[in-house]
């Protein structure tokens, strides 16, 4: 059985059957927190979503599964319900939306209807390119 819980840092953890805890996705609540993380992390993927958005929930679950094999990528979730000004500052006016940053610079932006596999493939290319440098 898999269960989820949240710690004091607003990170979602997944408990696997063998008792292993893995950080999966962090809930971002402030503009300052968002800006700090996107600048500090080498690779970061942020999902902007809404609680009433079914595709957002599906994307979140797929990102959680994908992040298990990509620990070098920071993953964060921003609720546009709770952070409309943060979303607006990034020109996110609808959900779902994904922003990917590589070394603090925006590398990928997808809003609305898009293929998450294309995002993962492009991000894998950035990762492999940075490894060769």
C-alpha positions in Angstrom: 0.0 0.0 0.0 1.2 3.5 -0.8 0.4 6.4 1.4 1.2 10.1 1.2 1.9 12.6 4.0 3.2 16.2 4.2 6.1 17.5 6.4 6.6 20.9 8.0 8.4 22.1 4.8 5.2 21.5 2.8 6.8 18.6 0.8 4.7 15.7 -0.1 6.3 12.3 0.7 5.3 8.9 -0.4 5.6 5.9 1.9 6.2 2.7 -0.1 5.4 -0.8 1.0 9.0 -1.4 2.3 8.8 1.7 4.5 11.0 3.9 2.3 10.1 7.6 2.4 10.8 9.7 -0.7 10.3 13.4 -1.2 8.1 13.8 -4.3 6.9 17.3 -4.9 7.1 20.5 -2.8 4.1 22.8 -2.3 5.2 26.4 -3.1 3.3 29.1 -1.2 5.1 32.4 -1.7 6.8 34.3 -4.5 10.0 34.6 -2.5 10.1 30.8 -2.0 9.4 30.2 -5.7 12.1 32.7 -6.9 14.7 31.3 -4.5 14.1 27.7 -5.5 14.1 28.4 -9.3 17.4 30.3 -8.9 19.2 27.8 -6.5 18.3 24.5 -8.1 20.2 23.4 -11.2 17.0 21.8 -12.7 13.5 22.7 -11.5 10.1 21.8 -12.7 7.1 23.7 -11.4 3.5 22.7 -12.0 0.9 25.4 -11.7 -2.5 23.8 -11.1 -5.9 24.1 -9.5 -7.7 21.9 -7.1 -10.7 21.7 -9.5 -8.6 20.8 -12.5 -8.7 17.1 -13.3 -5.7 17.3 -15.8 -3.7 19.1 -13.1 -4.2 16.2 -10.7 -3.2 13.7 -13.4 -0.1 15.6 -14.3 0.9 15.9 -10.6 0.7 12.1 -10.2 2.8 11.5 -13.4 5.4 14.1 -12.2 5.6 12.3 -8.8 6.3 9.0 -10.6 8.8 10.5 -13.0 10.7 12.3 -10.2 11.6 9.0 -8.6 14.0 8.4 -11.4 15.1 12.0 -11.7 16.3 13.1 -8.2 18.5 15.8 -9.7 15.3 17.7 -10.7 13.5 19.8 -8.1 9.7 19.5 -8.5 7.3 22.0 -7.1 3.6 22.6 -7.2 1.9 26.1 -7.1 -1.8 26.3 -6.6 -3.2 29.1 -8.7 -6.2 29.1 -6.4 -4.0 30.2 -3.5 -1.3 32.1 -5.5 -3.0 34.0 -8.3 -0.5 36.9 -8.1 2.5 34.5 -8.4 0.9 32.8 -11.4 0.1 36.2 -13.0 3.6 37.4 -12.5 4.8 34.4 -14.6 2.0 35.1 -17.2 0.2 31.9 -16.2 -3.5 32.7 -16.7 -4.8 29.1 -16.8 -4.2 25.6 -15.6 -2.4 23.3 -16.1 0.9 25.0 -16.8 4.5 23.8 -16.4 7.6 25.9 -16.2 11.1 24.3 -16.3 14.2 26.2 -15.3 17.8 25.1 -16.0 20.3 27.0 -13.8 17.8 29.7 -13.1 16.8 30.4 -16.7 13.4 29.4 -18.2 13.9 26.5 -20.6 10.4 25.1 -21.1 7.0 26.6 -20.8 3.8 24.7 -21.5 0.3 25.9 -20.8 -3.1 24.3 -21.4 -3.1 21.2 -23.6 0.4 19.7 -24.0 2.3 16.5 -23.9 4.1 15.8 -20.6 6.2 13.3 -22.3 7.6 16.0 -24.5 8.5 18.0 -21.4 10.2 15.0 -19.9 12.2 14.3 -23.1 13.3 17.9 -23.4 14.3 18.0 -19.8 16.3 14.7 -20.1 18.2 16.3 -23.0 19.1 19.3 -20.8 20.2 17.0 -18.1 22.4 14.9 -20.4 23.9 18.0 -22.0 24.8 19.5 -18.6 26.5 16.1 -17.6 28.8 16.3 -20.6 30.0 19.8 -19.8 
